[in-house]
XYZ file of C-alpha atoms in Angstrom:
258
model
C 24.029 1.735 -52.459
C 24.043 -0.275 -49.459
C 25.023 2.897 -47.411
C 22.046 4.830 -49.200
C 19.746 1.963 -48.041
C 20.988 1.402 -44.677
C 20.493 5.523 -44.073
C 16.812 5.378 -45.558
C 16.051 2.869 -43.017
C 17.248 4.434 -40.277
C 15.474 7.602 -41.263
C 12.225 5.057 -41.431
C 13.004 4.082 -38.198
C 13.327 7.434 -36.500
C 9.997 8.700 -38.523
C 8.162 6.038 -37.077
C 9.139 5.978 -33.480
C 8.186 9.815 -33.616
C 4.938 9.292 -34.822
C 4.381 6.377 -31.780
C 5.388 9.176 -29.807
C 2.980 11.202 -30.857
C 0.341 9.115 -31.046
C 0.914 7.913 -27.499
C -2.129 7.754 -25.280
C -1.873 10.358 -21.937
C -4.681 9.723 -19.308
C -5.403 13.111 -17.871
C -8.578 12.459 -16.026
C -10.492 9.478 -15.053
C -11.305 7.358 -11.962
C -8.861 4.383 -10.471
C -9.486 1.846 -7.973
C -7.672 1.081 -5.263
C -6.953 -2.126 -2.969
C -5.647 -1.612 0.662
C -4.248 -4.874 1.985
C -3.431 -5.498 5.339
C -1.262 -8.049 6.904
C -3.689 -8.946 9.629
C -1.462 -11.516 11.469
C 1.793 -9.481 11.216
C -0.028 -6.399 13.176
C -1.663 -8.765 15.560
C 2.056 -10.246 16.002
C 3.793 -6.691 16.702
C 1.723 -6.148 19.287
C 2.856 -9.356 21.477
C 5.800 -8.127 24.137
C 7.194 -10.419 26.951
C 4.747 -8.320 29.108
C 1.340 -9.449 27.233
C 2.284 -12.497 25.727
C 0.669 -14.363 28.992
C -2.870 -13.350 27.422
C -2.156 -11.651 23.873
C -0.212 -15.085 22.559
C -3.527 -17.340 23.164
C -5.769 -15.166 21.611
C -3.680 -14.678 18.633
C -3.002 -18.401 17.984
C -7.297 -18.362 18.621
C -7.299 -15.449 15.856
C -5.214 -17.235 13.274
C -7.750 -19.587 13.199
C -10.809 -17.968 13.238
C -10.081 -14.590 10.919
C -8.070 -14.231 7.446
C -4.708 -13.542 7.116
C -5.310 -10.522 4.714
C -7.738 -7.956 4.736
C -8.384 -6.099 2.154
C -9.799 -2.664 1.675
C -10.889 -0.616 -1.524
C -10.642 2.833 -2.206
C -11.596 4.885 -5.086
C -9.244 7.822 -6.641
C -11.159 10.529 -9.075
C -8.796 12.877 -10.899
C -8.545 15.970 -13.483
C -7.443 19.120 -14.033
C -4.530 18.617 -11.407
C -7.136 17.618 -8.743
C -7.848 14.383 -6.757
C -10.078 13.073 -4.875
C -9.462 9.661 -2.688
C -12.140 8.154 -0.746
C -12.527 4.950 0.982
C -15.411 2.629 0.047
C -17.040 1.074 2.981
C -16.808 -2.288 3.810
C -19.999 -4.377 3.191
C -19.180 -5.871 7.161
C -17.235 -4.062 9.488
C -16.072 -6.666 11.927
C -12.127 -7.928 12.027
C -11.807 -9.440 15.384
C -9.112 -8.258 17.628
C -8.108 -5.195 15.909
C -11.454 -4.125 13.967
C -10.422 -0.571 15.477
C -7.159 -0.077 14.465
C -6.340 2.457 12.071
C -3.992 0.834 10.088
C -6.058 -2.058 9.614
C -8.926 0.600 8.315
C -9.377 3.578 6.124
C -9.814 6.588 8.184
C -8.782 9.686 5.145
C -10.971 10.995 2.802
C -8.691 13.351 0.809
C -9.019 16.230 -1.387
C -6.053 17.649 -3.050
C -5.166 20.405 -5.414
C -1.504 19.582 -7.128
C -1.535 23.116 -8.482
C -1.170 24.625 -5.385
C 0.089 21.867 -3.156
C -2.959 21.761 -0.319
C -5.143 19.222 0.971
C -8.466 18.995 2.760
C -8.437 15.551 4.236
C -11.215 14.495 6.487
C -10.195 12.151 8.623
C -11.874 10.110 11.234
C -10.476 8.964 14.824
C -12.707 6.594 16.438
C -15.800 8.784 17.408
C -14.662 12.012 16.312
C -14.217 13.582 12.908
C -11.615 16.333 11.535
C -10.926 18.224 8.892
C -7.328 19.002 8.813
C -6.284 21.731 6.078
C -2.773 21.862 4.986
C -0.106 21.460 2.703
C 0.323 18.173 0.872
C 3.517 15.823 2.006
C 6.721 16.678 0.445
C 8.665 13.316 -0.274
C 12.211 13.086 -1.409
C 11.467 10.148 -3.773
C 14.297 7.992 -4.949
C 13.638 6.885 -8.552
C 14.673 3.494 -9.611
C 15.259 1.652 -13.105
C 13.056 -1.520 -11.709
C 10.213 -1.507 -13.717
C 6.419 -3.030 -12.989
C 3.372 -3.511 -14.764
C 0.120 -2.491 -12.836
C -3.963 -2.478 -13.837
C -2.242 -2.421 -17.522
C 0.231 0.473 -17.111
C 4.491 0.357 -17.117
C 5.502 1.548 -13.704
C 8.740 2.680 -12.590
C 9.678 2.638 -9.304
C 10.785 4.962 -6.931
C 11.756 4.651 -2.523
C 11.530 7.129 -0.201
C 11.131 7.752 3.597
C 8.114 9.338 5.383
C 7.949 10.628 9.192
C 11.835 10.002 9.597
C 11.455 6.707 9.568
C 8.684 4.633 7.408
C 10.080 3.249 4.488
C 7.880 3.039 1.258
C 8.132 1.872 -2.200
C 5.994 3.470 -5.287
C 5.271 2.469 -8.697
C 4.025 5.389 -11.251
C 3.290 5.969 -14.609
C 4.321 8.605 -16.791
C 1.113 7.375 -18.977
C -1.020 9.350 -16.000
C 0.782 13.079 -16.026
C -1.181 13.608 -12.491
C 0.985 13.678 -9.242
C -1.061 12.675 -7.539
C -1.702 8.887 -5.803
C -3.792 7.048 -3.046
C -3.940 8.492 0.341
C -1.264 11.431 1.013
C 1.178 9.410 -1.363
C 2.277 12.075 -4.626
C 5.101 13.972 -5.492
C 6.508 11.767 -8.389
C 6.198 12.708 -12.289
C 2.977 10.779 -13.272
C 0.133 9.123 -11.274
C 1.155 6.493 -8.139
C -0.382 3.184 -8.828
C 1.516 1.152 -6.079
C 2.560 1.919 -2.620
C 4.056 -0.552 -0.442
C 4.856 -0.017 3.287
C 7.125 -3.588 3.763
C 7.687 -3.002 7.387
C 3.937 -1.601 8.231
C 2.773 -4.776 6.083
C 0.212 -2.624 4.111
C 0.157 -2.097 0.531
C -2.319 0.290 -1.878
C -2.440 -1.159 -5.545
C -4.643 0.021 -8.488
C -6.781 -3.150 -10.030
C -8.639 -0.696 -12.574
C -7.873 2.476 -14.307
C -11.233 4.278 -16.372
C -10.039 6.890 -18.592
C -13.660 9.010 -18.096
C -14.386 12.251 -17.974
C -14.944 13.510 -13.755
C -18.119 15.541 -12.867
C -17.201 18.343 -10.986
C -19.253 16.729 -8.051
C -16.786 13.844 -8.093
C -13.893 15.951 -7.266
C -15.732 18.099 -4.252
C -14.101 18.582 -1.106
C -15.248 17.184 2.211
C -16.752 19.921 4.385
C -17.560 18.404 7.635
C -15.358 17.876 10.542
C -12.984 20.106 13.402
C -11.238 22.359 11.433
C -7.303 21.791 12.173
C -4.216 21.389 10.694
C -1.489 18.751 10.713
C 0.289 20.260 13.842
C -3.074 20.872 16.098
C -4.431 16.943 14.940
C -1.013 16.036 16.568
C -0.927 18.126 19.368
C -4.142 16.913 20.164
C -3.789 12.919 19.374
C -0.771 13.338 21.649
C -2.798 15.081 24.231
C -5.513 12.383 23.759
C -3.128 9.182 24.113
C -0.440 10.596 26.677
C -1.998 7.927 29.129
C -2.202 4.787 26.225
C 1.566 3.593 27.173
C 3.523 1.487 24.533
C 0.331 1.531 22.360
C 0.264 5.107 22.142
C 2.760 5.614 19.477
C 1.555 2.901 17.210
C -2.048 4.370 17.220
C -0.240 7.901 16.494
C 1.825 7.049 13.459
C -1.512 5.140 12.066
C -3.250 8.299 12.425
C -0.846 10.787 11.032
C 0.804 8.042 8.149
């Protein structure tokens, strides 16, 4: 008897977790917001050598005093049918001090891209000029991990990987989204990025709301306007651009191109 009521409750068990399977809830379009946030001291403090530090250390110390430590940044992600849309709200002020035209410490991509067939149209903007730069989207060897993280009210797993050779980053995504897709050029993982974290670049991307809504197809339109390029002409011509910038040139590049 005891055997016949341990199996029935087993069998209970197993019928049940099925049907919370099944009646699981799958976000497949909707809108998500996104915060950018900057490490404003730690990029002033990378840019302080033993050959500035005469006149760059003052007017940081005069920085730290007068400006936030963190700046922070929101963004807006639109998705469906495979598609997403990320673009950068604007700032009510502009102004940051010392490094208000720094790319890192702005949003310069407003990015369209189709996960079916693994393109992008990003418009991007670099200082004065604008481009459209048609390509593929970024292929990331992710690293999935068993660390686990809750963010705007979904269970995120996370997952490391390497960009550009060399830029570390660390991503949290949820199967509960089966879009992926993810702020900026960040996708590639099996359900929708709501974290990215670039420790050594000291910026992060986090999602602080997630609207399960339908998407106009308005909301999901390409940009149109810009230089037409792709990710190899932008570089050939940033490079061309910045060949006389010295030891700043390379930090402005990777900003650019990140």
């Amino acid at each position: 008897m005891k055997q016949i009521i341990l199996f029935t409750a087993v069998i209970f068990m197993l019928g049940n977790n099925g049907l919370f399977a099944q009646n699981k809830h799958f976000t497949e379009h909707g809108s998500i917001t996104f915060e950018k946030t900057i490490n404003m001291f730690a990029l002033f403090q990378k840019q302080i050598t033993k050959d500035n530090e005469s006149f760059l250390r003052p007017a940081f110390d005069s920085y730290r005093k007068t400006q936030k430590q963190f700046k922070v940044l929101k963004s807006t992600l639109n998705f469906d049918n495979n598609r997403t849309l990320f673009t950068p709200i604007e700032p009510e002020t502009q102004s940051n001090g010392f490094f208000g035209d720094s790319p890192m410490a702005n949003q310069v991509n407003t990015i369209y891209t189709d996960l079916a067939t693994n393109t992008i149209i990003n418009q991007k903007k670099v200082f004065e000029e604008t481009f459209l730069v048609k390509d593929s989207t970024r292929k990331i060897n992710w690293k999935i991990t068993s660390e686990t993280r809750d963010i705007a009210g979904y269970t995120c797993r996370r997952a490391n990987a390497l960009i550009l050779d060399s830029i570390y980053v660390v991503a949290f995504y949820t199967d509960e989204i089966p879009v992926t897709g993810g702020p900026e050029f960040f996708n590639g993982l099996p359900g929708m990025i709501l974290g990215v974290a670039l420790p050594h670049e000291n910026v992060t991307w986090f999602a602080t709301k997630v609207e399960d809504i339908p998407i106009e197809e308005k909301a999901l339109a390409a940009p149109k306007k810009g230089k037409a390029v792709n990710n190899k002409s932008l570089y050939t011509t940033l490079t061309s651009v910045m060949k006389d910038w010295g030891e700043y040139a390379q930090k402005y590049l990777k900003a650019f191109i990140m």
